[in-house]
Amino acid sequence: MTSESKLDSLRTKSDLEAFFTSAREFTLAHHSKDLDHVNSRSWPPSFMDFMDEYIYVVCASGFRSLHAAKLAPKLYDALIKTNGEDEEALLIIFKNGRKIRAIRSVFNGFKDNIEAYQEFVNSINEIQDFKVLPYIGDITCYHIARNTGYSSVSKPDLHLTRLLERFEFENVQDLCGYLRENVDSEMSVGAIDFCLFVYMSHNFGEIIECCDSDIRIR
């Protein structure tokens, strides 16, 4: 059964609830550490913690989560080792010059000026404010808001949008909010979003390289 036919089989809210239950069970079984990471986020993060999450979100934009999960820690380590001064060291790892320049510009703008970072943190009054950062747009602002602990939200990525199209919810926040209210009230909207993302990005429950491993999906 193709992914589209699997989604087409979801016709009622009871189907949606059962679908989420499967997603939650799969995530708990194979990505529990990653789910714990999502649940452990608190705002504001330290600058280096923020950079860790920012690098991941930038890498994940337009790329598969597995690819981003492999790249991000290598880029983070290289950035720290070179103090953000060696672009070529990062390009060896990831040959996307625009994204590398974005990562270096944020790092170099704050690394020696903690007051500037604190001003940035204080300037975040809503999720859309993250869009002041390079490579943070209409979708990725939700991703970085969730991953930095600013707000436990759902990100309207391709997977969640495909699911949303099957049901009469106004947006993915409402969809995940419904599942929280009707299936698991102890799980945050951001955690519900993460479970659905993991399940759908793993072709609805297939075991792949990142499962039960140290490769961190966020």
Tab-separated table of N, CA and C in Angstrom, residues 10-25 163 167 169 175-184 192 196 199:
chain	number	residue	atom	x	y	z
A	10	LEU	N	-7.859	6.993	5.776
A	10	LEU	CA	-8.279	7.725	6.969
A	10	LEU	C	-9.504	8.555	6.617
A	11	ARG	N	-10.660	8.128	7.102
A	11	ARG	CA	-11.906	8.776	6.705
A	11	ARG	C	-12.644	9.433	7.867
A	12	THR	N	-12.433	8.947	9.057
A	12	THR	CA	-13.155	9.479	10.211
A	12	THR	C	-12.161	9.930	11.275
A	13	LYS	N	-12.665	10.667	12.250
A	13	LYS	CA	-11.791	11.089	13.338
A	13	LYS	C	-11.361	9.902	14.191
A	14	SER	N	-12.165	8.858	14.191
A	14	SER	CA	-11.739	7.629	14.876
A	14	SER	C	-10.532	7.024	14.165
A	15	ASP	N	-10.525	7.092	12.833
A	15	ASP	CA	-9.363	6.629	12.067
A	15	ASP	C	-8.139	7.470	12.417
A	16	LEU	N	-8.339	8.776	12.533
A	16	LEU	CA	-7.243	9.675	12.882
A	16	LEU	C	-6.685	9.348	14.266
A	17	GLU	N	-7.565	9.092	15.203
A	17	GLU	CA	-7.133	8.761	16.561
A	17	GLU	C	-6.331	7.466	16.571
A	18	ALA	N	-6.789	6.474	15.812
A	18	ALA	CA	-6.061	5.198	15.733
A	18	ALA	C	-4.714	5.390	15.039
A	19	PHE	N	-4.697	6.250	14.027
A	19	PHE	CA	-3.462	6.554	13.307
A	19	PHE	C	-2.444	7.182	14.257
A	20	PHE	N	-2.886	8.142	15.044
A	20	PHE	CA	-1.974	8.769	15.999
A	20	PHE	C	-1.494	7.761	17.042
A	21	THR	N	-2.375	6.881	17.497
A	21	THR	CA	-1.975	5.874	18.485
A	21	THR	C	-0.835	5.015	17.924
A	22	SER	N	-0.936	4.650	16.644
A	22	SER	CA	0.136	3.882	16.012
A	22	SER	C	1.413	4.705	15.928
A	23	ALA	N	1.274	5.995	15.605
A	23	ALA	CA	2.435	6.885	15.511
A	23	ALA	C	3.116	7.037	16.862
A	24	ARG	N	2.318	7.196	17.896
A	24	ARG	CA	2.876	7.336	19.249
A	24	ARG	C	3.598	6.067	19.666
A	25	GLU	N	3.015	4.918	19.409
A	25	GLU	CA	3.635	3.650	19.797
A	25	GLU	C	4.938	3.418	19.044
A	163	LEU	N	-1.747	15.211	6.067
A	163	LEU	CA	-2.716	14.648	6.999
A	163	LEU	C	-3.866	15.625	7.218
A	167	PHE	N	-8.904	16.049	6.831
A	167	PHE	CA	-9.853	16.345	7.904
A	167	PHE	C	-10.166	17.835	7.951
A	169	PHE	N	-9.914	20.394	9.883
A	169	PHE	CA	-9.292	21.251	10.894
A	169	PHE	C	-8.745	22.479	10.182
A	175	LEU	N	-5.378	20.309	14.636
A	175	LEU	CA	-5.354	18.850	14.471
A	175	LEU	C	-4.663	18.194	15.664
A	176	CYS	N	-3.479	18.689	16.004
A	176	CYS	CA	-2.741	18.092	17.126
A	176	CYS	C	-3.442	18.387	18.450
A	177	GLY	N	-4.080	19.547	18.543
A	177	GLY	CA	-4.842	19.865	19.741
A	177	GLY	C	-6.010	18.918	19.935
A	178	TYR	N	-6.648	18.546	18.834
A	178	TYR	CA	-7.739	17.566	18.907
A	178	TYR	C	-7.221	16.234	19.441
A	179	LEU	N	-6.081	15.787	18.950
A	179	LEU	CA	-5.520	14.508	19.399
A	179	LEU	C	-5.117	14.570	20.865
A	180	ARG	N	-4.636	15.709	21.290
A	180	ARG	CA	-4.292	15.880	22.704
A	180	ARG	C	-5.545	15.785	23.572
A	181	GLU	N	-6.610	16.405	23.130
A	181	GLU	CA	-7.849	16.425	23.913
A	181	GLU	C	-8.541	15.073	23.925
A	182	ASN	N	-8.432	14.321	22.826
A	182	ASN	CA	-9.234	13.108	22.687
A	182	ASN	C	-8.456	11.804	22.809
A	183	VAL	N	-7.118	11.868	22.752
A	183	VAL	CA	-6.335	10.629	22.810
A	183	VAL	C	-5.346	10.632	23.967
A	184	ASP	N	-4.542	11.690	24.084
A	184	ASP	CA	-3.481	11.687	25.089
A	184	ASP	C	-3.306	13.094	25.653
A	192	ILE	N	3.020	15.545	20.154
A	192	ILE	CA	2.100	14.874	19.236
A	192	ILE	C	2.545	15.097	17.791
A	196	LEU	N	3.735	12.155	15.029
A	196	LEU	CA	3.144	12.039	13.690
A	196	LEU	C	4.225	12.196	12.620
A	199	TYR	N	6.479	9.000	12.453
A	199	TYR	CA	5.748	7.878	11.858
A	199	TYR	C	5.604	8.052	10.347
